[in-house]
XYZ file of C-alpha atoms in Angstrom:
519
model
C -13.236 48.451 85.773
C -15.076 46.183 88.223
C -16.840 44.471 85.293
C -13.500 43.797 83.566
C -12.020 42.307 86.734
C -15.094 40.079 87.218
C -14.861 38.927 83.588
C -11.178 38.008 83.984
C -11.920 36.124 87.205
C -14.673 34.181 85.416
C -12.266 33.203 82.611
C -9.667 32.023 85.138
C -12.182 29.888 87.041
C -13.509 28.376 83.798
C -9.946 27.599 82.693
C -9.232 25.819 85.955
C -12.447 23.773 85.722
C -11.782 22.786 82.089
C -8.207 21.743 82.883
C -9.419 19.661 85.841
C -11.970 17.787 83.658
C -9.388 17.025 80.948
C -6.860 15.927 83.546
C -9.385 13.492 85.069
C -10.181 12.071 81.606
C -6.488 11.457 80.946
C -6.060 9.794 84.345
C -9.027 7.480 83.621
C -7.684 6.648 80.169
C -4.232 5.874 81.601
C -5.798 3.570 84.194
C -7.541 1.617 81.397
C -4.325 1.460 79.348
C -2.385 0.132 82.329
C -4.984 -2.635 82.795
C -4.429 -3.649 79.156
C -0.661 -3.654 79.719
C -1.094 -5.935 82.761
C -3.201 -8.352 80.653
C -0.592 -8.399 77.863
C 2.164 -9.027 80.417
C 0.124 -11.946 81.745
C -0.303 -13.364 78.209
C 3.413 -12.937 77.500
C 4.337 -14.701 80.734
C 2.173 -17.696 79.770
C 3.753 -18.068 76.319
C 7.322 -16.909 77.078
C 8.857 -20.379 77.098
C 6.825 -22.063 74.358
C 6.541 -19.295 71.745
C 9.072 -16.539 72.290
C 10.124 -16.491 68.628
C 6.604 -16.151 67.242
C 4.680 -13.407 65.460
C 2.051 -13.567 68.197
C 4.679 -12.925 70.882
C 6.228 -10.075 68.866
C 2.783 -8.565 68.200
C 2.036 -8.540 71.934
C 5.394 -6.903 72.675
C 4.703 -4.233 70.021
C 1.199 -3.701 71.339
C 2.456 -3.328 74.915
C 5.105 -0.836 73.768
C 2.475 1.199 71.900
C 0.302 1.277 75.031
C 3.279 2.367 77.162
C 3.999 5.223 74.752
C 0.350 6.264 74.806
C 0.453 6.347 78.633
C 3.614 8.464 78.449
C 2.021 10.895 75.961
C -1.093 11.163 78.137
C 1.150 11.900 81.126
C 2.829 14.666 79.101
C -0.580 16.211 78.437
C -1.537 15.824 82.096
C 1.690 17.575 83.086
C 0.822 20.504 80.790
C -2.624 20.718 82.355
C -1.046 20.828 85.838
C 1.416 23.523 84.713
C -1.484 25.562 83.316
C -3.344 25.012 86.562
C -0.356 26.269 88.603
C -0.053 29.318 86.327
C -3.771 30.156 86.562
C -3.681 29.593 90.313
C -0.727 32.023 90.591
C -2.729 34.636 88.655
C -5.579 34.124 91.097
C -3.177 34.497 94.060
C -1.796 37.733 92.566
C -5.316 39.064 92.122
C -6.288 38.129 95.682
C -3.073 39.772 97.026
C -3.919 42.994 95.184
C -7.471 42.885 96.455
C -6.231 42.241 100.013
C -3.822 45.209 99.744
C -6.663 47.520 98.647
C -8.932 46.277 101.439
C -6.219 46.767 104.072
C -5.458 50.280 102.790
C -9.153 51.227 102.911
C -9.546 49.728 106.373
C -6.484 51.625 107.619
C -8.098 54.867 106.435
C -11.300 53.912 108.246
C -9.293 53.300 111.450
C -7.511 56.655 111.086
C -10.838 58.452 110.710
C -12.227 56.553 113.688
C -9.178 57.502 115.751
C -9.629 61.189 114.916
C -13.236 61.024 116.084
C -12.681 58.685 119.014
C -14.307 58.833 122.424
C -17.831 58.657 123.743
C -17.819 62.432 124.541
C -17.209 63.317 120.902
C -20.066 61.065 119.780
C -22.392 62.469 122.456
C -21.415 66.029 121.522
C -21.956 65.163 117.845
C -25.475 63.960 118.619
C -26.384 66.754 121.143
C -25.205 69.468 118.786
C -28.037 68.550 116.410
C -30.472 71.399 115.611
C -33.521 69.119 115.856
C -34.638 65.741 117.118
C -34.826 64.402 113.546
C -31.240 65.433 112.877
C -30.175 63.804 116.150
C -31.816 60.533 115.115
C -30.140 60.691 111.722
C -26.749 61.235 113.401
C -27.374 58.205 115.654
C -28.201 56.127 112.523
C -25.082 57.417 110.766
C -22.844 56.415 113.692
C -24.380 52.931 113.715
C -23.897 52.509 109.934
C -20.299 53.729 110.222
C -19.630 51.142 112.930
C -21.229 48.386 110.758
C -19.112 49.514 107.805
C -15.947 49.088 109.915
C -17.012 45.526 110.864
C -17.842 44.700 107.244
C -14.435 45.857 105.979
C -12.702 43.816 108.676
C -14.738 40.722 107.665
C -13.859 41.263 103.979
C -10.158 41.324 104.844
C -10.506 38.120 106.891
C -12.456 36.295 104.109
C -10.043 37.390 101.391
C -7.098 36.250 103.521
C -8.751 32.835 103.984
C -9.373 32.490 100.212
C -5.784 33.520 99.535
C -4.543 30.863 101.928
C -6.694 28.236 100.143
C -5.322 29.282 96.732
C -1.755 29.032 98.027
C -2.466 25.547 99.452
C -4.025 24.420 96.145
C -1.008 25.695 94.253
C 1.288 23.779 96.614
C -0.755 20.605 96.097
C -0.584 21.045 92.300
C 3.180 21.529 92.563
C 3.519 18.307 94.598
C 1.270 16.511 92.093
C 3.502 17.728 89.276
C 6.617 16.455 91.076
C 5.002 13.036 91.567
C 3.920 13.002 87.942
C 7.454 13.828 86.787
C 8.827 11.019 88.942
C 6.292 8.541 87.466
C 6.998 9.844 83.981
C 10.682 9.241 84.510
C 9.907 5.649 85.554
C 7.636 5.216 82.497
C 10.368 6.518 80.214
C 12.868 4.087 81.765
C 10.379 1.224 81.301
C 9.763 2.220 77.669
C 13.521 2.295 77.020
C 13.955 -1.145 78.590
C 10.991 -2.625 76.686
C 12.191 -1.061 73.433
C 15.566 -2.740 74.008
C 13.778 -6.037 74.705
C 11.873 -5.643 71.432
C 15.101 -4.963 69.541
C 16.676 -7.974 71.227
C 13.670 -10.080 70.200
C 13.966 -8.884 66.587
C 17.705 -9.689 66.734
C 16.846 -13.205 67.961
C 14.443 -13.523 65.037
C 17.159 -12.503 62.602
C 19.668 -14.885 64.185
C 17.218 -17.686 63.471
C 16.222 -16.228 60.102
C 17.273 -19.183 57.990
C 15.523 -21.696 60.268
C 12.358 -19.599 60.676
C 12.115 -18.627 57.006
C 12.588 -22.265 56.037
C 9.810 -23.374 58.366
C 7.653 -20.462 57.225
C 8.113 -21.341 53.557
C 7.363 -24.978 54.324
C 4.186 -23.860 56.089
C 3.291 -21.660 53.111
C 3.853 -24.612 50.779
C 1.548 -26.763 52.923
C -1.033 -23.935 52.973
C -0.854 -23.699 49.179
C -1.399 -27.445 48.832
C -4.289 -27.259 51.305
C -5.750 -24.337 49.361
C -5.679 -26.514 46.212
C -7.516 -29.296 48.059
C -10.078 -26.847 49.440
C -10.725 -25.377 45.981
C -11.080 -28.866 44.471
C -13.512 -29.964 47.207
C -15.556 -26.774 46.870
C -15.608 -27.127 43.059
C -16.821 -30.740 43.401
C -19.411 -29.718 46.012
C -20.666 -26.965 43.713
C -20.736 -29.351 40.705
C -22.707 -31.957 42.652
C -25.024 -29.291 44.054
C -25.610 -27.889 40.556
C -26.268 -31.350 39.083
C -28.618 -32.209 41.940
C -30.367 -28.872 41.531
C -30.858 -29.413 37.784
C -32.112 -32.971 38.314
C -34.372 -31.744 41.079
C -35.706 -28.969 38.832
C -36.474 -31.459 36.013
C -38.195 -33.886 38.387
C -40.034 -31.014 39.990
C -41.122 -29.669 36.593
C -42.539 -33.113 35.615
C -44.351 -33.389 38.943
C -45.791 -29.927 38.452
C -46.944 -30.814 34.890
C -48.740 -33.969 36.063
C -50.167 -32.202 39.094
C -51.512 -29.382 36.918
C -53.258 -31.899 34.603
C -54.903 -33.582 37.599
C -55.761 -30.193 39.075
C -57.359 -29.008 35.813
C -59.548 -32.121 35.704
C -60.671 -31.560 39.268
C -61.272 -27.886 38.558
C -63.436 -28.794 35.513
C -65.528 -31.115 37.725
C -65.860 -28.375 40.350
C -66.873 -25.870 37.655
C -69.557 -28.242 36.304
C -71.018 -28.887 39.752
C -70.857 -25.223 40.647
C -72.546 -24.259 37.355
C -75.537 -26.558 38.043
C -75.867 -25.200 41.579
C -75.475 -21.642 40.327
C -78.289 -22.084 37.797
C -80.629 -23.429 40.504
C -79.681 -20.580 42.818
C -80.199 -18.078 40.004
C -83.746 -19.404 39.437
C -84.464 -19.114 43.158
C -83.057 -15.583 43.179
C -85.188 -14.495 40.216
C -88.328 -15.948 41.864
C -87.367 -14.132 45.065
C -86.905 -10.917 43.080
C -90.416 -11.310 41.527
C -91.963 -12.069 44.932
C -90.130 -9.137 46.498
C -91.309 -6.827 43.729
C -94.945 -7.999 44.081
C -94.807 -7.713 47.874
C -93.303 -4.243 47.608
C -95.982 -3.131 45.117
C -98.740 -4.596 47.320
C -97.346 -2.852 50.395
C -97.189 0.422 48.489
C -100.788 -0.055 47.258
C -102.039 -0.854 50.756
C -100.216 2.145 52.111
C -101.799 4.438 49.481
C -105.265 3.013 50.207
C -104.742 3.539 53.921
C -103.631 7.115 53.327
C -106.757 7.867 51.239
C -109.045 6.167 53.750
C -107.524 8.147 56.583
C -108.012 11.355 54.657
C -111.677 10.505 53.902
C -112.359 9.493 57.509
C -110.905 12.793 58.703
C -113.267 14.670 56.392
C -116.383 12.649 57.197
C -116.131 12.541 61.034
C -115.082 8.975 61.562
C -117.926 6.583 62.260
C -117.700 3.185 63.949
C -117.884 1.519 60.570
C -115.107 3.666 59.211
C -113.083 2.872 62.301
C -113.484 -0.853 61.712
C -112.545 -0.416 58.078
C -109.501 1.550 59.205
C -108.355 -1.223 61.549
C -108.809 -3.811 58.801
C -106.801 -1.660 56.384
C -104.031 -1.237 58.982
C -103.891 -4.998 59.414
C -103.740 -5.501 55.643
C -100.913 -2.949 55.441
C -98.934 -4.654 58.209
C -99.370 -8.020 56.467
C -98.201 -6.502 53.160
C -95.148 -4.950 54.878
C -94.310 -8.261 56.542
C -94.562 -10.088 53.213
C -92.337 -7.426 51.620
C -89.739 -7.831 54.422
C -89.779 -11.643 54.079
C -89.419 -11.370 50.307
C -86.474 -8.951 50.687
C -84.733 -11.286 53.164
C -85.354 -14.228 50.839
C -83.806 -12.260 47.962
C -80.775 -11.346 50.131
C -80.352 -14.990 51.155
C -80.475 -16.032 47.478
C -77.811 -13.487 46.551
C -75.621 -14.521 49.534
C -75.960 -18.158 48.488
C -74.769 -17.262 44.981
C -71.755 -15.342 46.379
C -70.923 -18.202 48.790
C -71.109 -20.675 45.926
C -68.717 -18.564 43.818
C -66.239 -18.305 46.733
C -66.544 -22.026 47.493
C -65.843 -22.816 43.840
C -62.599 -20.764 43.903
C -61.543 -22.235 47.271
C -62.252 -25.770 46.041
C -60.216 -25.153 42.891
C -57.247 -23.859 44.945
C -57.546 -26.795 47.335
C -57.727 -29.195 44.386
C -54.538 -27.675 42.909
C -52.714 -27.830 46.259
C -53.879 -31.442 46.798
C -52.702 -32.420 43.318
C -49.261 -30.824 43.970
C -49.004 -32.724 47.271
C -50.152 -36.017 45.729
C -47.530 -35.733 43.002
C -44.764 -34.827 45.527
C -44.171 -31.252 44.417
C -41.969 -29.693 47.169
C -42.539 -26.257 48.696
C -40.044 -23.445 47.819
C -36.862 -23.659 49.937
C -35.875 -20.734 52.145
C -32.180 -21.516 51.484
C -29.191 -20.669 53.688
C -29.352 -17.416 55.653
C -25.574 -17.274 56.211
C -25.290 -14.107 54.099
C -28.151 -12.465 56.030
C -26.085 -12.767 59.238
C -23.032 -10.940 57.915
C -21.351 -8.985 60.721
C -23.176 -10.978 63.427
C -21.395 -14.332 63.092
C -19.379 -15.354 66.169
C -15.598 -15.929 66.209
C -14.486 -19.589 65.997
C -12.126 -19.150 68.982
C -11.123 -16.493 71.486
C -7.634 -15.100 70.929
C -5.465 -12.529 69.136
C -5.582 -12.040 65.376
C -1.962 -12.288 64.207
C -2.414 -12.520 60.417
C -5.086 -10.737 58.406
C -6.702 -11.532 55.074
C -4.864 -10.887 51.810
C -1.235 -10.222 50.953
C 0.721 -9.212 54.066
C 4.404 -8.397 54.591
C 6.176 -10.346 57.329
C 6.706 -8.001 60.325
C 10.388 -9.008 60.685
C 11.544 -10.522 57.406
C 10.607 -7.743 54.988
C 11.529 -9.814 51.939
C 8.817 -12.364 52.739
C 5.170 -11.792 51.812
C 2.300 -14.001 52.939
C -0.919 -14.555 50.987
C -3.683 -15.389 53.450
C -7.100 -16.691 52.395
C -8.393 -16.026 55.891
C -7.195 -14.916 59.314
C -4.940 -16.557 61.882
C -5.939 -16.465 65.543
C -3.358 -17.057 68.280
C -5.074 -18.886 71.167
C -4.207 -20.406 74.537
C -3.080 -24.016 74.751
C -6.056 -26.405 74.891
C -8.441 -24.079 73.040
C -11.181 -25.678 70.912
C -12.411 -24.336 67.570
C -16.189 -24.004 67.229
C -18.521 -23.854 64.231
C -19.589 -20.272 63.645
C -22.927 -21.121 61.962
C -25.264 -24.109 61.474
C -24.322 -26.301 58.512
C -23.134 -29.687 57.240
C -19.554 -30.975 57.514
C -18.401 -31.169 53.911
C -14.980 -32.750 54.480
C -12.293 -33.455 57.086
C -8.872 -33.075 55.405
C -5.707 -34.586 56.975
C -2.434 -32.709 56.312
C 1.118 -34.028 55.927
C 2.172 -32.471 59.258
C -0.512 -34.414 61.152
C -2.995 -31.541 61.513
C -6.618 -31.632 60.339
C -8.832 -29.211 58.435
C -12.627 -29.189 58.834
C -14.853 -27.754 56.085
C -18.480 -26.868 56.863
C -21.056 -26.054 54.166
C -23.681 -23.353 54.763
C -25.678 -23.260 51.515
C -23.477 -21.393 49.012
C -20.908 -20.559 51.727
C -18.136 -22.615 53.375
C -16.221 -22.056 56.637
C -12.734 -23.613 56.987
C -11.017 -24.488 60.298
C -7.343 -25.417 59.762
C -4.393 -26.401 61.984
C -6.430 -28.667 64.273
C -4.628 -31.300 66.327
C -7.801 -33.428 66.333
C -11.337 -33.281 64.958
C -14.591 -34.012 66.821
C -16.910 -33.983 63.783
C -17.135 -36.175 60.672
C -18.221 -35.838 57.047
C -21.958 -35.184 56.426
C -22.542 -34.430 60.120
C -25.052 -31.680 60.855
C -23.618 -29.048 63.245
C -25.026 -26.073 65.102
C -23.390 -22.726 65.818
C -20.975 -23.350 68.712
C -20.413 -27.058 67.984
C -16.776 -27.996 68.774
C -15.070 -29.114 65.559
C -11.627 -29.856 67.044
C -8.674 -28.703 69.179
C -6.237 -26.057 67.945
C -2.739 -27.404 67.253
C 0.662 -25.863 67.983
C 2.227 -24.084 65.005
C 5.873 -24.300 63.876
C 6.768 -21.155 65.887
C 5.447 -22.595 69.165
C 2.120 -20.751 69.264
C -1.316 -22.355 69.127
C -2.845 -20.874 65.988
C -6.200 -21.428 64.269
C -6.399 -20.666 60.548
C -10.001 -19.606 59.832
C -11.408 -18.951 56.359
C -14.782 -18.114 54.765
C -15.492 -18.930 51.113
C -18.392 -17.646 49.028
C -18.589 -20.442 46.483
C -15.108 -20.691 44.952
C -14.004 -17.249 46.216
C -12.291 -16.655 49.595
C -13.591 -13.571 51.456
C -12.212 -11.592 54.416
C -13.657 -13.193 57.604
C -13.328 -9.885 59.496
C -16.108 -8.521 57.289
C -18.409 -11.295 58.539
C -17.616 -12.051 62.180
C -18.360 -9.947 65.229
C -15.115 -9.429 67.193
């Protein structure tokens, strides 16, 4: 039974701890969401007068409303966690009350027993009535333990009462927290209702101005279509010129390579002839060295054999002074033969090394002759080409802001009968924002539009980046730019927002910029 109670207590405590952790996570998340809401409110306040009837403004309102609803949903979850916490705390209070009741009942019984056996005389009589000294000592020990047991039970009651009081206080705090949460939730719900009405009012304003806005939108789409035609034509011409230049370059390069190879072959033939003459001389020297080394080796072997025999004979015939002299002379002759053999071996090695060095020098000279011929005839080294594609996903954004229109065919968020075909993305930015080149390249063209805006095209090898709806440009055709170079200032769009139209083209094909930039 005790084990079951302990197990249930453990489950309750774990449940309380888990609920507390989840509640704290929700509170942290709500704090972050509220910071985002404050930022959106700040952005809306800045653009309220100049761009109220814009997609950017409506997007921010929708985003803020979504964040509000997420905060409300998180608060609902937090409320459930608090309710679970109150319930679990009540179970704990009930358990502690039961435990306290049992402890008090047991202690009351202890007090009754103590009352029945009260008085010093009774205790003295109880001890003196012992049959032996050992029994008397045991009775003294028993009385002491009984007294300690009474104190222990009293302490248990006190501790359990303290814990019960703490549990009750924690439950009260949770109840107050729940009341505060409900009050805040009510405020959040009121705010959501108000903001939802504001959104509906904004959509109504859009629809009131539908004819004007749709007219301006269609005009903008018509301008975008015309610009798209210009961009395609410029890219096609750039690609045609690049292809023609590449073909001409390849032909010129091929002729240079042909002439360079002829010159290189002549130089290689001369090197081969010179190397052959040197190789023959070195071969003769090597063969002579081989003969000398062989003779020296044979002589050293002969001297060594003679010395061995002489040593053996001298050992048999009790070495005399004459034999000793002969022995010294033989040793000298052997050393001389060994030295000659060593010199001959080194000479042979040097001859072989000289042959190997000559062969290597011949190959190196031939390579150098080929490289020199290529250089003399102006043959260019292989080009590394543009590494734009290698940086996919790591390219910076052209301006800091909110993406209001994505790549491809998109339905208008208010006028459902209107579809927009975007070759890139549109970024809503603050007034005075500059557009920057996202990668090193060459300005291919600066295109003026009928509405007074400018478009800058930058070439990056086979890729192009397009920066449209600029009020002014700070770069010119054929200018080399680096990543981060300012290309112009973002202009105000027809709906009052400052919007940059950014595109990436792979040759003659527009691609989704969000697959390339880091944002």
